[in-house]
Short mmCIF file of C-alpha atoms (C1' of nucleotides) in Angstrom, two decimals:
data_model
loop_
_atom_site.label_atom_id
_atom_site.label_comp_id
_atom_site.label_asym_id
_atom_site.label_seq_id
_atom_site.Cartn_x
_atom_site.Cartn_y
_atom_site.Cartn_z
CA MET A 1 0.11 -0.23 -0.19
CA VAL A 2 2.48 2.61 -0.29
CA ALA A 3 1.65 3.15 -4.00
CA PHE A 4 -0.87 5.07 -3.33
CA THR A 5 0.05 8.37 -1.70
CA LYS A 6 -1.80 11.34 -1.72
CA LEU A 7 -1.99 13.96 -4.42
CA GLU A 8 -0.69 17.24 -3.80
CA LEU A 9 -3.07 19.29 -5.85
CA PRO A 10 -1.92 22.70 -6.46
CA PRO A 11 -4.70 25.41 -5.44
CA ALA A 12 -6.88 26.82 -8.67
CA TYR A 13 -5.63 30.20 -8.52
CA ARG A 14 -2.20 28.67 -8.45
CA ALA A 15 -2.96 26.12 -11.32
CA VAL A 16 -4.31 29.46 -13.18
CA SER A 17 -1.25 31.53 -12.42
CA LEU A 18 0.96 28.64 -13.35
CA GLU A 19 -1.12 27.73 -16.52
CA ILE A 20 -0.71 31.02 -18.04
CA GLU A 21 3.30 31.31 -16.77
CA ARG A 22 3.39 28.36 -19.24
CA LEU A 23 1.61 29.90 -22.13
CA ILE A 24 4.40 32.62 -22.12
CA LEU A 25 7.42 30.40 -21.26
CA ASP A 26 6.38 28.45 -24.80
CA GLY A 27 5.48 31.22 -26.58
CA THR A 28 1.95 30.98 -27.50
CA LEU A 29 1.52 34.95 -25.24
CA LYS A 30 4.21 36.18 -26.50
CA PRO A 31 5.53 39.77 -24.72
CA GLY A 32 3.26 42.55 -25.24
CA ASP A 33 -0.06 40.39 -26.05
CA ALA A 34 -2.72 41.72 -24.52
CA LEU A 35 -4.14 39.42 -21.69
CA PRO A 36 -7.92 38.07 -22.52
CA SER A 37 -10.32 39.69 -20.31
CA GLU A 38 -10.65 38.08 -16.09
CA THR A 39 -14.34 36.91 -16.89
CA ASP A 40 -13.06 35.91 -20.66
CA LEU A 41 -10.03 33.97 -18.47
CA ALA A 42 -12.32 33.03 -16.31
CA GLY A 43 -14.70 31.08 -18.18
CA ARG A 44 -11.73 29.14 -20.61
CA PHE A 45 -10.66 27.59 -17.42
CA GLY A 46 -13.91 26.72 -15.43
CA VAL A 47 -13.08 28.89 -12.70
CA HIS A 48 -14.71 32.18 -10.79
CA ARG A 49 -13.41 35.50 -11.50
CA SER A 50 -11.85 35.98 -7.93
CA THR A 51 -9.81 32.68 -8.50
CA VAL A 52 -8.40 34.21 -11.49
CA ARG A 53 -7.75 36.89 -10.12
CA GLU A 54 -5.53 36.16 -7.40
CA GLY A 55 -3.45 33.66 -10.17
CA ILE A 56 -3.27 36.86 -11.96
CA ARG A 57 -1.68 39.29 -8.80
CA GLN A 58 0.77 36.25 -8.81
CA LEU A 59 2.09 36.89 -12.44
CA GLU A 60 1.81 40.39 -11.64
CA THR A 61 4.66 39.94 -8.58
CA GLU A 62 6.75 38.59 -11.12
CA GLY A 63 6.70 40.61 -13.37
CA LEU A 64 5.32 38.39 -16.05
CA VAL A 65 2.65 40.56 -16.53
CA ARG A 66 2.53 44.00 -16.43
CA ARG A 67 -0.40 46.92 -16.47
CA GLU A 68 0.12 49.84 -19.47
CA THR A 69 -3.20 51.74 -17.82
CA ARG A 70 -4.79 51.36 -15.33
CA LYS A 71 -6.66 49.03 -17.08
CA ARG A 72 -4.95 46.82 -19.77
CA LEU A 73 -2.48 43.79 -18.90
CA VAL A 74 0.01 42.53 -21.09
CA VAL A 75 2.32 40.04 -21.06
CA ALA A 76 5.84 41.49 -20.68
CA ALA A 77 9.71 39.80 -19.86
CA PRO A 78 10.59 40.72 -16.71
CA ASP A 79 13.48 42.76 -16.48
CA SER A 80 16.45 43.87 -13.15
CA ALA A 81 13.84 46.13 -12.77
CA ASP A 82 11.19 43.52 -11.19
CA LEU A 83 13.91 41.71 -9.40
CA ALA A 84 16.66 43.46 -8.06
CA PRO A 85 14.32 45.31 -5.45
CA ARG A 86 13.39 41.40 -4.13
CA ALA A 87 16.50 40.26 -3.81
CA SER A 88 17.88 43.38 -2.51
CA ARG A 89 14.44 42.85 0.33
CA ALA A 90 16.32 39.12 0.51
CA LEU A 91 19.14 40.02 1.23
CA THR A 92 18.20 42.99 3.93
CA LEU A 93 15.83 40.47 5.97
CA GLN A 94 18.69 38.07 5.84
CA GLN A 95 20.94 40.64 7.71
CA ILE A 96 23.45 40.83 4.77
CA THR A 97 26.92 41.49 6.17
CA PHE A 98 29.63 44.42 3.91
CA ARG A 99 32.44 41.70 3.87
CA GLU A 100 29.37 39.44 1.51
CA LEU A 101 28.40 42.34 -0.97
CA TRP A 102 31.99 43.28 -0.94
CA GLU A 103 33.60 40.19 -1.88
CA ALA A 104 30.81 40.07 -4.54
CA ALA A 105 31.35 43.22 -5.62
CA MET A 106 35.00 42.89 -5.73
CA VAL A 107 34.64 40.46 -8.73
CA MET A 108 31.47 42.18 -10.67
CA GLU A 109 32.39 45.28 -10.47
CA PRO A 110 35.68 44.67 -12.46
CA LEU A 111 33.91 43.05 -15.16
CA SER A 112 31.70 45.08 -15.31
CA ALA A 113 34.13 47.61 -15.95
CA ALA A 114 36.18 46.22 -18.45
CA LEU A 115 33.15 44.81 -20.53
CA THR A 116 31.67 48.43 -20.78
CA ALA A 117 35.50 49.19 -22.23
CA ALA A 118 35.78 47.13 -24.44
CA ARG A 119 31.98 47.83 -25.49
CA ARG A 120 30.77 51.13 -25.73
CA THR A 121 28.71 53.07 -27.49
CA ASP A 122 28.68 56.58 -26.97
CA ALA A 123 25.42 56.85 -25.46
CA VAL A 124 26.87 55.01 -22.52
CA LEU A 125 29.76 57.02 -22.54
CA ALA A 126 27.79 60.71 -22.73
CA GLU A 127 25.26 59.16 -19.78
CA LEU A 128 28.69 58.55 -17.50
CA ASP A 129 30.11 61.70 -18.22
CA ASP A 130 26.71 63.70 -16.91
CA ASN A 131 27.03 61.11 -14.36
CA LEU A 132 30.46 62.72 -13.09
CA ALA A 133 29.46 66.45 -13.49
CA ARG A 134 27.02 65.70 -11.23
CA THR A 135 28.74 63.85 -9.17
CA GLU A 136 30.69 66.48 -8.73
CA ALA A 137 27.97 69.06 -7.74
CA THR A 138 26.81 67.24 -5.55
CA ILE A 139 29.98 66.78 -3.58
CA VAL A 140 31.50 70.52 -4.19
CA ALA A 141 27.90 70.95 -2.11
CA GLY A 142 28.53 69.09 0.21
CA GLN A 143 25.89 67.03 -0.48
CA SER A 144 25.91 62.85 0.26
CA PRO A 145 27.11 61.55 -3.42
CA VAL A 146 25.44 57.80 -2.57
CA ALA A 147 22.49 58.31 -5.06
CA LEU A 148 24.86 59.17 -8.00
CA ASP A 149 27.36 56.25 -6.82
CA MET A 150 24.97 53.26 -7.26
CA GLU A 151 23.47 55.47 -10.48
CA PHE A 152 27.18 55.24 -12.04
CA HIS A 153 27.71 51.64 -11.02
CA SER A 154 24.21 50.97 -12.86
CA LEU A 155 25.09 52.55 -15.68
CA ILE A 156 28.83 50.74 -16.25
CA ALA A 157 26.48 47.53 -15.58
CA ALA A 158 24.19 48.63 -18.58
CA GLY A 159 27.18 49.52 -20.37
CA SER A 160 28.92 45.75 -20.72
CA GLY A 161 25.57 44.60 -22.69
CA ASN A 162 26.01 41.50 -20.02
CA ARG A 163 21.76 41.05 -18.77
CA ALA A 164 23.46 38.20 -16.22
CA LEU A 165 25.17 40.75 -14.77
CA ILE A 166 23.11 42.43 -14.68
CA LEU A 167 21.03 41.47 -12.97
CA ALA A 168 22.80 40.04 -10.35
CA ARG A 169 24.90 43.10 -9.70
CA GLU A 170 22.05 45.47 -9.18
CA PRO A 171 20.91 44.19 -5.63
CA ILE A 172 24.59 44.13 -4.25
CA GLY A 173 24.74 47.65 -5.76
CA GLN A 174 21.62 48.96 -4.29
CA LEU A 175 22.41 47.30 -0.89
CA LEU A 176 26.75 48.10 -0.57
CA TYR A 177 26.78 51.51 -2.01
CA PRO A 178 24.19 53.04 0.84
CA ALA A 179 27.15 51.70 2.71
CA TYR A 180 29.08 54.54 2.07
CA VAL A 181 26.76 56.93 4.55
CA ALA A 182 28.34 55.49 7.42
CA ILE A 183 32.13 56.25 6.34
CA ARG A 184 31.43 59.81 4.72
CA PRO A 185 31.86 61.46 7.79
CA HIS A 186 34.45 59.60 9.42
CA LEU A 187 36.78 60.27 6.25
CA PRO A 188 36.06 63.97 4.97
CA GLN A 189 39.12 62.64 1.57
CA SER A 190 36.91 59.93 0.66
CA ALA A 191 34.80 61.91 -1.79
CA GLY A 192 37.65 63.09 -3.82
CA ARG A 193 39.23 59.09 -3.78
CA LEU A 194 35.89 58.37 -4.74
CA MET A 195 35.74 61.09 -7.66
CA THR A 196 38.43 60.55 -8.95
CA ALA A 197 38.17 56.46 -9.01
CA HIS A 198 35.44 57.47 -11.09
CA ARG A 199 36.83 59.84 -13.55
CA ALA A 200 39.44 57.21 -14.58
CA ILE A 201 36.90 54.62 -15.15
CA VAL A 202 35.27 56.83 -17.39
CA GLU A 203 38.68 57.73 -19.04
CA ALA A 204 39.22 54.26 -19.85
CA ILE A 205 35.90 53.36 -20.92
CA ARG A 206 36.33 55.98 -23.45
CA ALA A 207 39.55 54.99 -24.94
CA ARG A 208 37.92 51.52 -24.76
CA ASP A 209 41.31 50.04 -22.42
CA ALA A 210 39.53 47.13 -21.39
CA ASP A 211 42.37 46.26 -18.99
CA GLU A 212 42.84 50.33 -17.03
CA ALA A 213 39.23 50.43 -16.64
CA ARG A 214 39.10 46.91 -15.08
CA ILE A 215 42.19 47.84 -12.63
CA TRP A 216 40.85 51.35 -11.61
CA MET A 217 37.65 49.64 -10.75
CA ALA A 218 39.11 47.50 -8.33
CA ARG A 219 41.45 49.88 -6.74
CA HIS A 220 37.84 51.85 -6.63
CA ILE A 221 36.04 48.46 -4.71
CA GLU A 222 38.83 47.35 -2.73
CA ASP A 223 39.10 51.78 -1.56
CA LEU A 224 35.57 51.63 -0.47
CA ASN A 225 36.48 47.84 2.38
CA ARG A 226 39.33 50.32 3.03
CA GLY A 227 37.17 53.47 4.05
CA TRP A 228 35.03 50.62 5.96
CA VAL A 229 37.60 49.50 8.22
CA LEU A 230 39.63 52.72 8.27
CA CYS A 231 36.22 54.13 10.19
CA GLY A 232 36.47 51.25 12.81
CA LEU A 233 33.25 49.41 11.21
CA ASP A 234 33.59 45.43 11.60
CA PRO A 235 33.53 44.02 7.67
CA ASP A 236 31.19 41.60 9.74
CA MET A 237 28.43 43.90 10.05
CA SER A 238 24.94 43.86 8.44
CA VAL A 239 23.95 46.67 6.00
CA ALA A 240 21.04 46.34 7.11
CA ASN A 241 20.05 49.56 9.25
CA LEU A 242 21.63 52.12 7.47
CA MET B 1 -1.61 74.85 -11.70
CA VAL B 2 1.38 72.61 -11.83
CA ALA B 3 1.49 71.53 -8.41
CA PHE B 4 -1.80 69.33 -8.31
CA THR B 5 -1.08 66.42 -10.18
CA LYS B 6 -3.05 63.47 -10.28
CA LEU B 7 -3.14 61.21 -7.34
CA GLU B 8 -2.00 57.94 -7.98
CA LEU B 9 -3.66 55.86 -4.69
CA PRO B 10 -2.62 52.15 -5.36
CA PRO B 11 -5.35 49.10 -5.56
CA ALA B 12 -6.35 48.43 -2.52
CA TYR B 13 -4.77 44.64 -2.25
CA ARG B 14 -2.10 46.22 -3.54
CA ALA B 15 -2.32 48.85 -0.17
CA VAL B 16 -3.07 45.68 1.86
CA SER B 17 0.81 43.76 0.69
CA LEU B 18 2.49 46.97 1.46
CA GLU B 19 1.72 47.49 4.60
CA ILE B 20 1.80 44.07 5.75
CA GLU B 21 5.57 43.98 3.30
CA ARG B 22 6.19 47.15 5.68
CA LEU B 23 5.76 45.36 9.43
CA ILE B 24 7.14 42.52 8.05
CA LEU B 25 10.50 45.38 7.01
CA ASP B 26 10.02 47.37 9.87
CA GLY B 27 10.75 43.99 11.80
CA THR B 28 6.83 43.97 13.68
CA LEU B 29 6.19 40.92 11.62
CA LYS B 30 9.37 38.40 12.22
CA PRO B 31 10.01 35.67 10.28
CA GLY B 32 8.18 32.69 11.82
CA ASP B 33 5.33 34.68 13.17
CA ALA B 34 1.78 32.99 12.01
CA LEU B 35 -0.26 35.52 9.96
CA PRO B 36 -3.14 37.08 11.29
CA SER B 37 -6.42 35.13 9.71
CA GLU B 38 -7.32 36.69 6.35
CA THR B 39 -10.94 37.50 7.94
CA ASP B 40 -8.92 39.02 10.77
CA LEU B 41 -6.98 41.14 8.51
CA ALA B 42 -10.58 41.78 6.49
CA GLY B 43 -11.29 43.47 9.89
CA ARG B 44 -8.79 45.55 10.52
CA PHE B 45 -7.90 46.79 7.07
CA GLY B 46 -12.00 47.65 6.96
CA VAL B 47 -11.93 45.83 3.20
CA HIS B 48 -13.41 43.10 2.37
CA ARG B 49 -11.40 39.20 2.05
CA SER B 50 -10.97 38.93 -1.38
CA THR B 51 -9.06 41.87 -1.04
CA VAL B 52 -6.78 40.81 1.30
CA ARG B 53 -6.55 37.35 -0.30
CA GLU B 54 -5.13 39.16 -3.86
CA GLY B 55 -2.51 41.10 -1.26
CA ILE B 56 -1.24 37.92 0.69
CA ARG B 57 -0.88 36.27 -3.49
CA GLN B 58 1.61 39.27 -3.95
CA LEU B 59 3.90 38.38 -0.71
CA GLU B 60 2.86 35.00 -1.49
CA THR B 61 4.80 35.08 -4.53
CA GLU B 62 7.72 37.47 -3.35
CA GLY B 63 8.46 34.63 -0.76
CA LEU B 64 7.39 37.03 2.53
CA VAL B 65 5.15 34.72 3.47
CA ARG B 66 5.01 30.82 3.23
CA ARG B 67 2.99 28.67 3.83
CA GLU B 68 3.23 25.39 6.34
CA THR B 69 0.81 23.31 6.36
CA ARG B 70 -1.60 23.63 3.76
CA LYS B 71 -3.38 26.07 6.50
CA ARG B 72 -1.34 27.76 7.91
CA LEU B 73 1.01 31.23 5.94
CA VAL B 74 4.40 32.30 8.03
CA VAL B 75 6.37 35.41 7.80
CA ALA B 76 9.32 34.00 6.13
CA ALA B 77 12.70 35.67 4.71
CA PRO B 78 12.77 34.67 1.10
CA ASP B 79 15.99 32.59 0.05
CA SER B 80 17.80 31.74 -3.33
CA ALA B 81 15.42 28.99 -4.04
CA ASP B 82 12.59 31.82 -4.10
CA LEU B 83 14.28 33.65 -6.38
CA ALA B 84 16.58 32.02 -8.36
CA PRO B 85 13.69 30.54 -10.74
CA ARG B 86 11.91 33.68 -11.34
CA ALA B 87 15.80 34.76 -12.54
CA SER B 88 16.16 32.52 -13.83
CA ARG B 89 13.12 33.13 -16.17
CA ALA B 90 13.35 35.83 -16.23
CA LEU B 91 16.50 35.46 -18.52
CA THR B 92 15.96 32.89 -20.37
CA LEU B 93 12.75 34.64 -21.75
CA GLN B 94 15.13 37.25 -22.31
CA GLN B 95 16.87 35.25 -24.80
CA ILE B 96 20.11 35.04 -22.39
CA THR B 97 22.95 33.91 -24.65
CA PHE B 98 26.16 31.96 -23.56
CA ARG B 99 28.29 34.26 -23.35
CA GLU B 100 26.62 36.52 -21.09
CA LEU B 101 25.76 33.84 -18.92
CA TRP B 102 29.50 32.65 -19.01
CA GLU B 103 31.24 35.79 -18.65
CA ALA B 104 29.33 36.21 -15.34
CA ALA B 105 30.29 32.28 -14.10
CA MET B 106 34.19 32.95 -14.71
CA VAL B 107 34.49 35.25 -12.05
CA MET B 108 31.85 34.02 -9.83
CA GLU B 109 32.99 30.60 -10.26
CA PRO B 110 36.38 30.85 -8.95
CA LEU B 111 35.74 33.42 -6.20
CA SER B 112 32.91 30.50 -4.64
CA ALA B 113 35.25 28.09 -5.37
CA ALA B 114 38.20 29.80 -3.24
CA LEU B 115 35.94 31.60 -0.82
CA THR B 116 34.69 27.94 0.21
CA ALA B 117 38.34 26.12 0.47
CA ALA B 118 39.10 28.70 3.32
CA ARG B 119 35.92 28.60 5.28
CA ARG B 120 35.17 24.83 4.71
CA THR B 121 33.26 22.73 6.90
CA ASP B 122 34.30 18.78 7.35
CA ALA B 123 30.09 18.77 6.35
CA VAL B 124 30.43 20.73 3.16
CA LEU B 125 33.68 18.68 1.94
CA ALA B 126 31.31 15.87 3.12
CA GLU B 127 28.78 16.42 0.77
CA LEU B 128 30.91 17.73 -2.23
CA ASP B 129 32.72 14.00 -1.57
CA ASP B 130 28.90 12.13 -2.23
CA ASN B 131 28.59 14.37 -5.10
CA LEU B 132 31.71 13.65 -6.77
CA ALA B 133 30.56 9.55 -6.33
CA ARG B 134 27.27 10.09 -7.80
CA THR B 135 28.53 12.12 -10.78
CA GLU B 136 31.13 9.08 -11.40
CA ALA B 137 28.32 7.01 -11.49
CA THR B 138 26.11 8.45 -13.27
CA ILE B 139 28.65 9.28 -16.25
CA VAL B 140 29.88 5.42 -16.33
CA ALA B 141 26.51 4.65 -16.80
CA GLY B 142 26.43 7.21 -19.61
CA GLN B 143 23.93 8.88 -18.52
CA SER B 144 23.93 13.39 -18.48
CA PRO B 145 25.82 14.72 -15.18
CA VAL B 146 24.00 17.92 -16.16
CA ALA B 147 21.66 17.77 -12.99
CA LEU B 148 24.71 16.69 -10.68
CA ASP B 149 26.72 19.04 -12.01
CA MET B 150 24.21 22.18 -10.99
CA GLU B 151 24.44 20.81 -8.00
CA PHE B 152 27.92 20.63 -7.51
CA HIS B 153 28.32 23.81 -8.09
CA SER B 154 25.78 24.80 -5.56
CA LEU B 155 27.18 23.35 -3.24
CA ILE B 156 30.30 25.30 -3.64
CA ALA B 157 28.72 28.81 -3.86
CA ALA B 158 26.90 27.18 -0.71
CA GLY B 159 30.41 26.61 0.73
CA SER B 160 31.63 29.90 0.78
CA GLY B 161 28.94 31.03 3.31
CA ASN B 162 28.35 34.19 0.78
CA ARG B 163 24.71 34.65 0.26
CA ALA B 164 24.87 37.70 -1.78
CA LEU B 165 27.34 35.34 -4.03
CA ILE B 166 24.60 32.27 -3.86
CA LEU B 167 21.70 34.32 -4.86
CA ALA B 168 23.57 35.71 -7.96
CA ARG B 169 24.62 32.78 -8.99
CA GLU B 170 22.14 30.34 -8.30
CA PRO B 171 20.29 31.58 -12.08
CA ILE B 172 23.53 31.47 -13.79
CA GLY B 173 24.42 28.29 -12.83
CA GLN B 174 20.94 26.57 -14.05
CA LEU B 175 21.12 28.37 -16.68
CA LEU B 176 24.69 27.60 -18.05
CA TYR B 177 25.36 24.31 -17.14
CA PRO B 178 22.33 22.46 -19.34
CA ALA B 179 24.26 24.14 -22.09
CA TYR B 180 26.16 20.34 -21.40
CA VAL B 181 23.68 18.79 -23.16
CA ALA B 182 24.72 20.69 -26.55
CA ILE B 183 28.04 19.83 -25.60
CA ARG B 184 29.00 16.27 -24.32
CA PRO B 185 27.56 13.98 -27.43
CA HIS B 186 30.02 15.69 -29.63
CA LEU B 187 32.72 15.50 -27.18
CA PRO B 188 32.71 11.64 -25.68
CA GLN B 189 36.18 12.75 -23.73
CA SER B 190 34.25 16.26 -21.53
CA ALA B 191 32.88 13.93 -18.85
CA GLY B 192 36.12 12.78 -18.22
CA ARG B 193 37.47 16.65 -17.97
CA LEU B 194 34.92 17.50 -15.97
CA MET B 195 35.18 14.38 -13.81
CA THR B 196 38.89 15.53 -13.74
CA ALA B 197 38.24 19.52 -12.84
CA HIS B 198 35.86 18.64 -10.00
CA ARG B 199 37.66 15.75 -8.64
CA ALA B 200 40.73 18.50 -8.65
CA ILE B 201 38.40 21.44 -6.92
CA VAL B 202 37.39 18.50 -4.44
CA GLU B 203 40.78 18.47 -3.60
CA ALA B 204 42.21 21.93 -3.67
CA ILE B 205 39.16 22.75 -0.69
CA ARG B 206 39.94 19.53 1.14
CA ALA B 207 43.73 20.79 1.31
CA ARG B 208 42.00 24.56 2.47
CA ASP B 209 43.97 25.37 -0.79
CA ALA B 210 42.06 29.33 -2.05
CA ASP B 211 44.34 29.64 -4.27
CA GLU B 212 44.67 26.44 -6.00
CA ALA B 213 40.77 25.89 -5.85
CA ARG B 214 40.36 29.12 -8.02
CA ILE B 215 42.62 28.04 -10.61
CA TRP B 216 41.37 24.90 -11.17
CA MET B 217 37.34 26.30 -11.37
CA ALA B 218 38.38 29.09 -13.21
CA ARG B 219 40.20 26.28 -15.65
CA HIS B 220 37.01 24.31 -15.42
CA ILE B 221 34.61 27.72 -16.86
CA GLU B 222 36.95 28.16 -19.79
CA ASP B 223 37.12 24.44 -20.97
CA LEU B 224 33.55 24.74 -21.01
CA ASN B 225 33.64 27.49 -23.39
CA ARG B 226 36.71 25.61 -25.18
CA GLY B 227 33.67 22.66 -25.48
CA TRP B 228 31.05 25.16 -26.95
CA VAL B 229 33.40 26.72 -29.71
CA LEU B 230 34.91 23.48 -30.80
CA CYS B 231 31.15 22.30 -30.97
CA GLY B 232 30.86 24.94 -33.21
CA LEU B 233 28.28 26.53 -31.70
CA ASP B 234 27.97 30.19 -31.32
CA PRO B 235 29.08 32.00 -28.22
CA ASP B 236 26.51 34.77 -28.97
CA MET B 237 23.23 31.94 -29.44
CA SER B 238 20.59 32.39 -26.76
CA VAL B 239 20.44 28.87 -24.50
CA ALA B 240 16.88 29.35 -24.00
CA ASN B 241 15.81 26.16 -26.10
CA LEU B 242 18.11 23.42 -24.61
"C1'" DG C 1 -2.74 10.86 35.52
"C1'" DC C 2 -1.74 10.00 30.23
"C1'" DC C 3 -2.88 9.57 25.70
"C1'" DG C 4 -5.74 9.24 21.93
"C1'" DC C 5 -10.28 10.28 20.01
"C1'" DT C 6 -14.25 12.58 19.07
"C1'" DC C 7 -16.71 16.85 18.01
"C1'" DG C 8 -17.41 21.75 17.22
"C1'" DA C 9 -14.99 26.34 16.18
"C1'" DT C 10 -12.09 28.49 12.66
"C1'" DT C 11 -9.92 29.31 8.56
"C1'" DT C 12 -9.23 28.33 3.54
"C1'" DG C 13 -10.37 27.49 -0.97
"C1'" DT C 14 -13.75 28.57 -4.41
"C1'" DC C 15 -17.76 30.06 -5.61
"C1'" DC C 16 -22.59 33.29 -6.83
"C1'" DG C 17 -23.82 37.75 -8.36
"C1'" DA C 18 -23.31 43.07 -8.14
"C1'" DC C 19 -21.95 47.63 -8.40
"C1'" DA C 20 -19.51 51.91 -9.36
"C1'" DA C 21 -15.82 54.51 -11.25
"C1'" DA C 22 -12.72 53.75 -15.42
"C1'" DC C 23 -11.71 52.69 -20.28
"C1'" DC C 24 -12.88 52.46 -24.85
"C1'" DA C 25 -14.84 52.38 -29.78
"C1'" DG C 26 -18.22 53.95 -31.99
"C1'" DC C 27 -21.55 57.09 -33.26
"C1'" DA C 28 -23.15 62.22 -34.43
"C1'" DA C 29 -22.76 66.60 -34.16
"C1'" DA C 30 -19.27 71.31 -35.53
"C1'" DT D 1 -11.90 66.22 -39.54
"C1'" DT D 2 -12.28 67.07 -35.16
"C1'" DT D 3 -14.54 66.84 -31.02
"C1'" DG D 4 -17.82 65.68 -28.00
"C1'" DC D 5 -21.02 61.95 -26.07
"C1'" DT D 6 -22.91 57.54 -24.76
"C1'" DG D 7 -23.29 52.95 -24.44
"C1'" DG D 8 -20.96 48.62 -23.43
"C1'" DT D 9 -16.89 46.13 -21.41
"C1'" DT D 10 -13.50 45.65 -17.61
"C1'" DT D 11 -11.53 46.17 -13.61
"C1'" DG D 12 -11.12 47.08 -8.45
"C1'" DT D 13 -14.03 45.99 -4.67
"C1'" DC D 14 -17.74 44.24 -1.86
"C1'" DG D 15 -20.74 41.35 0.34
"C1'" DG D 16 -22.03 36.72 1.08
"C1'" DA D 17 -22.25 31.90 0.92
"C1'" DC D 18 -20.14 26.13 1.79
"C1'" DA D 19 -17.39 22.68 1.67
"C1'" DA D 20 -13.33 20.84 3.22
"C1'" DA D 21 -9.01 20.52 5.97
"C1'" DT D 22 -7.41 21.55 10.23
"C1'" DC D 23 -6.98 22.98 15.31
"C1'" DG D 24 -8.46 22.44 20.10
"C1'" DA D 25 -10.97 21.15 23.84
"C1'" DG D 26 -13.51 18.13 26.24
"C1'" DC D 27 -14.12 13.47 27.57
"C1'" DG D 28 -13.23 8.20 27.85
"C1'" DG D 29 -9.74 4.81 27.94
"C1'" DC D 30 -6.51 2.61 30.11
#
DNA sequence: GCCGCTCGATTTGTCCGACAAACCAGCAAA
DNA sequence: TTTGCTGGTTTGTCGGACAAATCGAGCGGC
């Protein structure tokens, strides 16, 4: 009597989201296609509209379905803007430490910089120049450059054209660079060092010099660790409450 | 008249999920806590139960809430098992290429190996030895070692103790290693090379030799690229339909 | 006194139906 | 042709209902 174990059927709302997901994955529904109306779906699946709605809420959360207007839902391919915040939240809840983030950044950021240098377009370069100018203005005004620092690293990742890297790096950047707010007040010269590094990285990218870009980026990320330690902070401290 | 722009209020179900999410993020609800019943929540928020349910479906999808039994929902911290499949799906839908995955793996895997070698526990080592044995048996039996290869790399990532790295690497592994099925039939000797590399990596980890582990892992990942090219496959080909 | 069991209360999953507000398309008027 | 109105569609939300699963408490047996 071991053969017949209890069947584990998913709830109907889960079956709905799995089925629509399947249709998207196998290409029957393509990104950009409008989803049928809730009533229509309820009719086809033979379930009540509220059940369909629960399934749609799941797809919406997964980024497989996006709303164009307040009403119209269209199929979409989830991108890093959908996934990165969830990953950041997960790491925050797990009390991720500075060390973990830094170790990961220490390999991903130099790769980003090198790839971007090798493949850069003028558009990316223009965005980086613009970011440099705004960062400098912010520092001169005595304000925190954290948001612009995050943007700088995101721009470089985007420039790499490597979507796996973009996706993997984004949550780490979102959590690691805010750590700079803990450093800046104690190390006044750090803003200047940040600016120097950013400029050198952009110049290397402009010159399409991948090695130089990689080296400066590695130096820049190492500097973050040095600053952290110089401030007497513990690398194994969680960055959750910065 | 520029001051008064249209107010964008989220739908009630979104407000519910955002509010519960806030309570989790700020620590009012801690992982492990049971969620109040749907009726209870509906009463407190002043909305209908079906509205609460839509909000809960979103939290469930995000991994912030997990079901212990079929009924009881408890607060949870999302982990890589929640997020990695979504990331893989996103990359698949975006037609991620072999090259993108390989470039990212080329920096993450050697780091994983080095960290694991430096910090390994006997438990991790035992799991790796077990994986080696099963991989060898599978290869001898002429079967595909892809699942075990993926497990091998996941075990090493887990051994690093770096949760940022675990999270970032997992979706890449899930997509990259299945590419091996395209290589194996054309390169019969590849299974032996895989086995040799895995053994060397485990030996380096056993000896807590971080550099040796890093080097062998880098060689192993490079080998994957070599195999791909030797088979006449285009690095810029999507791995979506393997 | 402890264990296990039954029975009722609670909770989830699903359904039915309703209605207001937003949205869209088509038609009439300028 | 453009503008504006109108009616039908779709979403968001609500009220309520019920079966099945689960839980808890009290009760009886050992």
